[in-house]
XYZ file of C-alpha atoms in Angstrom:
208
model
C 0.000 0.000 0.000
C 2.575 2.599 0.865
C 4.607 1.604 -2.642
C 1.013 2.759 -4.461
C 0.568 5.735 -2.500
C 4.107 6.897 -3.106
C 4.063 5.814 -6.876
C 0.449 7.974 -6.690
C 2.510 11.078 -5.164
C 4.811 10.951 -7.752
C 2.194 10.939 -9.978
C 0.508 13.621 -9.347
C 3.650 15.822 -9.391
C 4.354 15.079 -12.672
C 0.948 16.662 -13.834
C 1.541 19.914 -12.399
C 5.370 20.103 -13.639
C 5.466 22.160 -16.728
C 7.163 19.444 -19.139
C 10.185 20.947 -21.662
C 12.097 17.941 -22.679
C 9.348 16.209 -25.242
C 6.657 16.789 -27.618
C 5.901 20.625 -28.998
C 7.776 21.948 -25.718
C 11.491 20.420 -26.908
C 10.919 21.375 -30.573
C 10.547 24.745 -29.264
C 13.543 24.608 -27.365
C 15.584 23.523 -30.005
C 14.721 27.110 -32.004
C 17.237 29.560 -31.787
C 15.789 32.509 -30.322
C 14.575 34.194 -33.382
C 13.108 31.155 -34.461
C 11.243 30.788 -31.098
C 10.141 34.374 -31.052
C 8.402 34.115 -34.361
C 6.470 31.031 -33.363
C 5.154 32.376 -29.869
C 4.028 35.337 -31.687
C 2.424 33.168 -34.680
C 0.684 31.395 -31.711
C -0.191 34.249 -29.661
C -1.963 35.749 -33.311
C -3.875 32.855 -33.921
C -5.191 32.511 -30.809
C -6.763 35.882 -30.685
C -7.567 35.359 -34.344
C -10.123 33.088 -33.677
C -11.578 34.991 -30.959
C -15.258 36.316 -31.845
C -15.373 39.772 -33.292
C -11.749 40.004 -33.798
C -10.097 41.409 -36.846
C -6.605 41.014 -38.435
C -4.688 43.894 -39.036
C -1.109 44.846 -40.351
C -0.403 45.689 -37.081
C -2.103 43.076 -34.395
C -5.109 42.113 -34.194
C -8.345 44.168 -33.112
C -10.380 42.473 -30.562
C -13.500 43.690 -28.660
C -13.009 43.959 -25.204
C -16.224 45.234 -23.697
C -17.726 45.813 -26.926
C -14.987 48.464 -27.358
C -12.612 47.685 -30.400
C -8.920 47.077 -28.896
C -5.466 46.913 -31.039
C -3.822 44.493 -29.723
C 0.160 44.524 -30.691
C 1.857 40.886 -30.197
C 5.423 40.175 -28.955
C 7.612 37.519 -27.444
C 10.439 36.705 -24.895
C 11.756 33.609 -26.273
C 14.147 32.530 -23.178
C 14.439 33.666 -19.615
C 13.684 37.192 -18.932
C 17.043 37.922 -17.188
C 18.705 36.887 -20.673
C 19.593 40.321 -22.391
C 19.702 38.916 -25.921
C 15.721 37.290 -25.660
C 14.672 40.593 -23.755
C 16.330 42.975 -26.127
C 14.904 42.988 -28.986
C 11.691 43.584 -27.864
C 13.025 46.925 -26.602
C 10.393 49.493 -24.615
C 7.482 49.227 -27.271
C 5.256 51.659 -26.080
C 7.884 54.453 -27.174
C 6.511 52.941 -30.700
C 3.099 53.380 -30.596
C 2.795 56.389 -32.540
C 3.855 54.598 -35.405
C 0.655 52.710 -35.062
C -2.051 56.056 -35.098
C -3.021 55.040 -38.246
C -5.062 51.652 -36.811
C -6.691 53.994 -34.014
C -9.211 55.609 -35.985
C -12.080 54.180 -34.128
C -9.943 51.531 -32.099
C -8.759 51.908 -28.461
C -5.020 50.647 -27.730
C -2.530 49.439 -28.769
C -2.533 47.377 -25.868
C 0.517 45.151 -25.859
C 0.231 41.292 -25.420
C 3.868 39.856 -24.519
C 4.366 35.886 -24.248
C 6.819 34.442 -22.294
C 8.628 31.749 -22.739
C 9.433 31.681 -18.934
C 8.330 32.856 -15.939
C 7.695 36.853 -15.417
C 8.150 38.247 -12.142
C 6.526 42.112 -11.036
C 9.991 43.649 -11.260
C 10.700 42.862 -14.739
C 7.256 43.701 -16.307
C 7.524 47.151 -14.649
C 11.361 47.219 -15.744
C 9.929 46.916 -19.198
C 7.340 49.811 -18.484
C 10.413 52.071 -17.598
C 8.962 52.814 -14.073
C 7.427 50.743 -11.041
C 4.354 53.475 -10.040
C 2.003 51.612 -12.084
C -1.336 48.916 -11.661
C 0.340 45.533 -11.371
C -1.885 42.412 -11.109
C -0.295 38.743 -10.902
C -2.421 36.164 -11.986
C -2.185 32.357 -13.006
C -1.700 33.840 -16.473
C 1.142 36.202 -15.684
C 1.141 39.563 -14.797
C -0.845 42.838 -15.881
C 0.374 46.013 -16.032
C -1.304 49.887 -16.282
C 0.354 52.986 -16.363
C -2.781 55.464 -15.375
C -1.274 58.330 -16.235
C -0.060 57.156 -20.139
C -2.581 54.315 -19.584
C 0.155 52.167 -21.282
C -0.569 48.875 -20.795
C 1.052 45.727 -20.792
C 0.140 41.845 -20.669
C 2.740 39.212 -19.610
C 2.035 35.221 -20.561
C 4.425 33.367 -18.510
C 5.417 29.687 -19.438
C 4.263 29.701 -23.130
C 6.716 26.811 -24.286
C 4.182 25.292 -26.201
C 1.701 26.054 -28.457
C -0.910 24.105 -26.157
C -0.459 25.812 -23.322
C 0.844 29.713 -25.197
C -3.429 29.067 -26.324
C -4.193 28.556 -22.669
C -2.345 31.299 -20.967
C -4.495 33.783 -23.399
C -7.823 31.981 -22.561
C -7.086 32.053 -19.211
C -6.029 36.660 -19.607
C -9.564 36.816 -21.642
C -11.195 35.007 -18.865
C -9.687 36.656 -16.063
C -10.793 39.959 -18.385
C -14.030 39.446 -17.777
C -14.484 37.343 -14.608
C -12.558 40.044 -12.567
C -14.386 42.900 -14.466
C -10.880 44.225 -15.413
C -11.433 44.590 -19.102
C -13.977 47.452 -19.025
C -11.240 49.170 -17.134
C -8.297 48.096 -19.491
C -10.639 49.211 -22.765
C -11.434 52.260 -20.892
C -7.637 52.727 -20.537
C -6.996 51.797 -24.155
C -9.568 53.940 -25.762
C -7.871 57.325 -23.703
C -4.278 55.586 -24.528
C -5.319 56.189 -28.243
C -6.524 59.748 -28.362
C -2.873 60.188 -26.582
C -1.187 58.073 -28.866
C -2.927 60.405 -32.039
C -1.823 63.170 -30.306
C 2.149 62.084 -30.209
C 1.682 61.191 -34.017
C 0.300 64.649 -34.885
C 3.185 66.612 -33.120
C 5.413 64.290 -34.847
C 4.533 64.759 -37.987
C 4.152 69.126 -37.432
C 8.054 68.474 -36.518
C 8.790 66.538 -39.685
């Protein structure tokens, strides 16, 4: 009996362990880190592709949050977050998004969706931001993040090393969305974010 119960323990640990080394998981690990990137992103698209409402754009993809059209811009960390050359390249995007006024016409956002291929601690995601007095909200799907003055915001997927389970960490943001009550909030923040983000553009292109 105690040789079942023990064989039962170990069991059941290997169902919550986030598995790396077979299936989807290792061919994703044996991407370089461009390669990686591309397919968490392709992923991440998809998913919110197939959402209800959403739309396609050059961009991201548009998706109604609260019946309120939302940009939604896609990115990836494709290794640890404390590893300079997966972090990089996504850079500080939100000092982009005035290269993306064109999409806001009658869309709130860009809000910006970033999967990670590891874990994603409070520090980092406000690192990211560029300054820690901000909304931050940890959640079985990562972390959430709301600059009210800006109203920048950010979404962190940690532990996307598969495509099965990139899917799940953006049902399970879209479901905390709207079983918290959150997302009126964030498309209230991303419909202000875009009359500020049209605003940026405009000066910009008075000073070109």
């Amino acid at each position: 009996m105690d040789a079942v119960l023990a064989q039962a323990r170990e069991g059941g640990k290997g169902t919550g362990t986030l598995r790396s080394d077979l299936g989807a998981a290792l061919e994703w690990n044996r991407l370089d880190f461009a390669g990686r990137r591309e397919v968490m992103r392709q992923v991440i698209g998809e998913a919110l592709g197939q959402r209800t409402g959403s739309q396609t754009t050059a961009v991201g993809t548009v998706l109604p949050i609260d019946h309120k059209p939302t940009l939604i811009k896609v990115d990836a960390v494709p290794a640890a977050f404390t590893i300079a050359a997966a972090r990089e390249p996504i850079g500080r995007p939100h000092l982009q998004d005035h290269l993306s006024a064109h999409a806001l016409q009658k869309v709130g956002g860009p809000v910006h969706l970033i999967a990670c291929h590891r874990s994603v601690t409070e520090t980092q995601a406000t690192n990211l931001l560029g300054f820690p007095d901000a909304t931050v909200v940890s959640s079985p799907f990562g972390i959430y993040v709301a600059d009210e003055i800006q109203k920048m915001q950010f979404v962190f997927l940690a532990n996307c090393r598969d495509p099965s389970q990139t899917r799940h960490a953006v049902q399970r943001f879209l479901d905390w969305l709207e079983q918290s009550g959150e997302g009126k909030y964030l498309a209230e923040r991303a419909q202000a974010r875009a009359r500020i983000v049209k605003a940026i553009a405009q000066e910009q292109r008075q000073k070109a």
